[in-house]
Amino acid sequence: MASATVKSNFYKWHRVLGLTALIPVIFWTLSGLSHPFMSNWFRPSIAEEVFKPLPQSQMKPVLSIQQVLDKNNISVIRNFGLINFNHNTYYQVLDKDSVYNYYSANDGVLLKDGDKLYATYLARYFTQDSTSNIKKIALQTTFDGQYQPINHLLPVWKISFDRPDGMDIYIETSQSRMGTFNNNTRKAFLWLFEQFHTWQFLADIGGDIFRNVVLLIIMVVMLFALISGLTVYGLMWKKFKSVTQKRKENGGEDKRIVHRYHRQIGLIVSFVMFTFVTSGAFHLAVKLHNTETPKADYGQVIDRKQLAISNLQLPVADSIIKRIAVVNFGGNSYYQVTDNKKQISYFNTLTGIEQINGDEDYARFLSTYYHTSLDADKFYGRVKVNQVKQFDNEYGFINKRLPVERVSYADGSNWYIETTSSKLATKVAGIDRAEGLSFIFLHKYFGMTWAGKDIRDIVSILASLGVLVVSLFGLASFIKNK
């Protein structure tokens, strides 16, 4: 039998640890309760979420990219595309200064403020709002409280509509897609979640590392509060049971009802608390571990002389061409053609010959580029590449980009490459994979997905409420003891 001193010490430390973690628990549970409302029930609706470009046969470009470049005395570009908006077709040219310019595909004339006009067109397309005034439009190159890192896409245009709901649309013109959209309600939820769940105010004070260290310390305190509470219950449950029985036999008043509810509810929700705390702590620890600065996005320079073959004379039917671009790797330049089935083909810009398995080759090239010096000695051996067209548990919807090529290495790591933007979507290796799975299953309850999103969110709300209630009963017990 444990000594009275040991029991007393455990009880004392449980109270100290519990009180220390009380305010953070209230912050996290209340903000956690807001997440289902923000991401599901109160999420603003939008008319269109995916832009469907016209096939090249309906765009009907008159001039080739070579003719447009020559007419405008352009000798070097980074990339180009073919788009149609406001009943006109344009070449979207990324110049050597990484600025998008738009040239008519009929006469080669430059469209003033073309990127801003295209962003506005796409914003109106997604909202199906052709009448509201645009209150503000600005190019955003960094994430902030309303456009958070979870959205991944940068740079984007932020288009703010002059509407009662305060709708903002974030547009990535290079891929003709939407980053996210927020109305006034969602903005309020985002602020609440950012300040009380991710504690952005700490990052504003001392940076991300400072915030993550503080949060990790609090998580450890919460874990010890949980363990000490279970230990106290284990050491003293016979005493609690006998006291309850004597009270009932004597017909006495239950003066420790608050304490009893704290113990009982705490025991019921202890597993939930454990999953929240361990997954959250693991998440923070991995963030602190992954401190290496990622490589800059792959940049290329294409000389006009490399574009010998016309982009309008490729051996692909115009009726199935959805997107065209140009890429450079392995000492050669290629037209990158995406068809209506999201298959990507590569044609040498000098010879017109198709590069068999070109998308796999380009993905391997980009994956090698994005490896840092710390990765260099870890990825020898077999490399397997396959296209991913749907999100799954490892490559979740938060990564935004599809389709991507998954480059798999012999050590089990997977690098996801979006070849159409030449960007690294994400990499999953070792501890990152374990952390990702623990977070989506133990923290976000993705194991309940089979029951539907509404049921999953209800379960997560009940779990958060349980933790909040047991914490408040603990506070009431402490106050009653004084």
Short mmCIF file of N, CA and C in Angstrom, two decimals, residues 222-281:
data_model
loop_
_atom_site.label_atom_id
_atom_site.label_comp_id
_atom_site.label_asym_id
_atom_site.label_seq_id
_atom_site.Cartn_x
_atom_site.Cartn_y
_atom_site.Cartn_z
N MET A 222 0.59 19.42 -19.11
CA MET A 222 -0.73 18.80 -19.21
C MET A 222 -0.63 17.28 -19.12
N LEU A 223 0.39 16.73 -19.77
CA LEU A 223 0.56 15.27 -19.74
C LEU A 223 0.82 14.78 -18.32
N PHE A 224 1.69 15.50 -17.60
CA PHE A 224 1.97 15.11 -16.22
C PHE A 224 0.76 15.33 -15.31
N ALA A 225 -0.04 16.36 -15.60
CA ALA A 225 -1.27 16.58 -14.84
C ALA A 225 -2.21 15.39 -15.03
N LEU A 226 -2.30 14.92 -16.28
CA LEU A 226 -3.14 13.76 -16.57
C LEU A 226 -2.63 12.50 -15.86
N ILE A 227 -1.32 12.26 -15.96
CA ILE A 227 -0.74 11.07 -15.34
C ILE A 227 -0.88 11.11 -13.83
N SER A 228 -0.62 12.28 -13.25
CA SER A 228 -0.73 12.38 -11.79
C SER A 228 -2.17 12.22 -11.33
N GLY A 229 -3.13 12.71 -12.11
CA GLY A 229 -4.53 12.55 -11.77
C GLY A 229 -4.95 11.09 -11.78
N LEU A 230 -4.52 10.37 -12.82
CA LEU A 230 -4.83 8.94 -12.89
C LEU A 230 -4.15 8.18 -11.76
N THR A 231 -2.95 8.62 -11.40
CA THR A 231 -2.22 7.97 -10.31
C THR A 231 -2.93 8.19 -8.98
N VAL A 232 -3.37 9.43 -8.73
CA VAL A 232 -4.11 9.72 -7.51
C VAL A 232 -5.36 8.86 -7.42
N TYR A 233 -6.08 8.76 -8.53
CA TYR A 233 -7.29 7.94 -8.53
C TYR A 233 -6.95 6.48 -8.27
N GLY A 234 -5.85 6.00 -8.86
CA GLY A 234 -5.45 4.61 -8.66
C GLY A 234 -5.02 4.33 -7.25
N LEU A 235 -4.30 5.29 -6.63
CA LEU A 235 -3.83 5.09 -5.26
C LEU A 235 -4.95 5.20 -4.23
N MET A 236 -5.96 6.01 -4.53
CA MET A 236 -6.93 6.36 -3.50
C MET A 236 -8.35 5.93 -3.83
N TRP A 237 -8.53 5.13 -4.91
CA TRP A 237 -9.90 4.81 -5.29
C TRP A 237 -10.64 4.01 -4.21
N LYS A 238 -9.92 3.17 -3.47
CA LYS A 238 -10.58 2.43 -2.39
C LYS A 238 -11.10 3.37 -1.31
N LYS A 239 -10.30 4.40 -1.03
CA LYS A 239 -10.71 5.40 -0.03
C LYS A 239 -11.94 6.16 -0.52
N PHE A 240 -11.91 6.57 -1.81
CA PHE A 240 -13.05 7.28 -2.36
C PHE A 240 -14.31 6.41 -2.31
N LYS A 241 -14.14 5.14 -2.62
CA LYS A 241 -15.27 4.22 -2.64
C LYS A 241 -15.85 4.03 -1.24
N SER A 242 -14.98 3.85 -0.26
CA SER A 242 -15.45 3.62 1.11
C SER A 242 -16.14 4.85 1.68
N VAL A 243 -15.61 6.05 1.37
CA VAL A 243 -16.23 7.29 1.84
C VAL A 243 -17.63 7.43 1.25
N THR A 244 -17.77 7.12 -0.01
CA THR A 244 -19.08 7.21 -0.67
C THR A 244 -20.07 6.22 -0.05
N GLN A 245 -19.60 5.01 0.20
CA GLN A 245 -20.48 4.00 0.78
C GLN A 245 -20.95 4.40 2.19
N LYS A 246 -20.04 4.91 3.02
CA LYS A 246 -20.39 5.34 4.37
C LYS A 246 -21.39 6.48 4.34
N ARG A 247 -21.19 7.41 3.41
CA ARG A 247 -22.12 8.54 3.31
C ARG A 247 -23.53 8.06 2.97
N LYS A 248 -23.59 7.11 2.01
CA LYS A 248 -24.89 6.59 1.62
C LYS A 248 -25.55 5.83 2.77
N GLU A 249 -24.75 5.05 3.52
CA GLU A 249 -25.29 4.28 4.65
C GLU A 249 -25.81 5.19 5.75
N ASN A 250 -25.13 6.30 5.96
CA ASN A 250 -25.51 7.23 7.03
C ASN A 250 -26.51 8.28 6.56
N GLY A 251 -26.79 8.26 5.23
CA GLY A 251 -27.72 9.24 4.69
C GLY A 251 -27.20 10.65 4.74
N GLY A 252 -25.90 10.83 4.71
CA GLY A 252 -25.29 12.15 4.81
C GLY A 252 -25.32 12.92 3.50
N GLU A 253 -25.13 14.22 3.60
CA GLU A 253 -25.11 15.08 2.42
C GLU A 253 -23.78 14.93 1.68
N ASP A 254 -23.87 14.89 0.35
CA ASP A 254 -22.66 14.78 -0.47
C ASP A 254 -22.04 16.16 -0.63
N LYS A 255 -21.04 16.44 0.22
CA LYS A 255 -20.40 17.75 0.19
C LYS A 255 -19.23 17.83 -0.79
N ARG A 256 -18.89 16.70 -1.35
CA ARG A 256 -17.75 16.68 -2.30
C ARG A 256 -18.21 16.24 -3.69
N ILE A 257 -19.41 16.68 -4.05
CA ILE A 257 -19.96 16.30 -5.34
C ILE A 257 -19.10 16.81 -6.50
N VAL A 258 -18.56 18.04 -6.34
CA VAL A 258 -17.71 18.61 -7.39
C VAL A 258 -16.46 17.76 -7.57
N HIS A 259 -15.84 17.35 -6.45
CA HIS A 259 -14.65 16.52 -6.53
C HIS A 259 -14.96 15.18 -7.21
N ARG A 260 -16.15 14.63 -6.84
CA ARG A 260 -16.51 13.33 -7.39
C ARG A 260 -16.71 13.42 -8.90
N TYR A 261 -17.40 14.47 -9.35
CA TYR A 261 -17.61 14.63 -10.79
C TYR A 261 -16.28 14.86 -11.52
N HIS A 262 -15.39 15.59 -10.88
CA HIS A 262 -14.07 15.82 -11.49
C HIS A 262 -13.35 14.49 -11.69
N ARG A 263 -13.40 13.63 -10.66
CA ARG A 263 -12.73 12.33 -10.77
C ARG A 263 -13.40 11.44 -11.82
N GLN A 264 -14.72 11.38 -11.78
CA GLN A 264 -15.45 10.47 -12.66
C GLN A 264 -15.34 10.90 -14.13
N ILE A 265 -15.61 12.18 -14.39
CA ILE A 265 -15.52 12.66 -15.77
C ILE A 265 -14.08 12.61 -16.25
N GLY A 266 -13.14 12.92 -15.33
CA GLY A 266 -11.72 12.85 -15.70
C GLY A 266 -11.31 11.47 -16.13
N LEU A 267 -11.83 10.46 -15.43
CA LEU A 267 -11.51 9.08 -15.80
C LEU A 267 -12.10 8.73 -17.17
N ILE A 268 -13.32 9.22 -17.42
CA ILE A 268 -13.99 8.94 -18.69
C ILE A 268 -13.24 9.57 -19.87
N VAL A 269 -12.80 10.82 -19.71
CA VAL A 269 -12.18 11.53 -20.83
C VAL A 269 -10.66 11.43 -20.81
N SER A 270 -10.09 10.64 -19.93
CA SER A 270 -8.63 10.57 -19.82
C SER A 270 -7.98 10.10 -21.12
N PHE A 271 -8.61 9.15 -21.80
CA PHE A 271 -8.04 8.67 -23.06
C PHE A 271 -8.07 9.78 -24.12
N VAL A 272 -9.18 10.51 -24.17
CA VAL A 272 -9.29 11.62 -25.11
C VAL A 272 -8.21 12.66 -24.82
N MET A 273 -8.04 13.00 -23.55
CA MET A 273 -7.01 13.96 -23.17
C MET A 273 -5.63 13.46 -23.58
N PHE A 274 -5.39 12.18 -23.40
CA PHE A 274 -4.10 11.61 -23.75
C PHE A 274 -3.84 11.73 -25.25
N THR A 275 -4.86 11.45 -26.08
CA THR A 275 -4.67 11.54 -27.53
C THR A 275 -4.43 12.98 -27.96
N PHE A 276 -5.19 13.93 -27.39
CA PHE A 276 -4.99 15.34 -27.72
C PHE A 276 -3.59 15.80 -27.35
N VAL A 277 -3.18 15.47 -26.13
CA VAL A 277 -1.91 15.98 -25.61
C VAL A 277 -0.72 15.36 -26.34
N THR A 278 -0.71 14.04 -26.50
CA THR A 278 0.44 13.39 -27.13
C THR A 278 0.57 13.78 -28.60
N SER A 279 -0.55 13.83 -29.32
CA SER A 279 -0.47 14.21 -30.74
C SER A 279 -0.06 15.66 -30.90
N GLY A 280 -0.58 16.54 -30.01
CA GLY A 280 -0.19 17.94 -30.07
C GLY A 280 1.28 18.14 -29.73
N ALA A 281 1.76 17.43 -28.70
CA ALA A 281 3.18 17.53 -28.32
C ALA A 281 4.08 16.99 -29.43
#
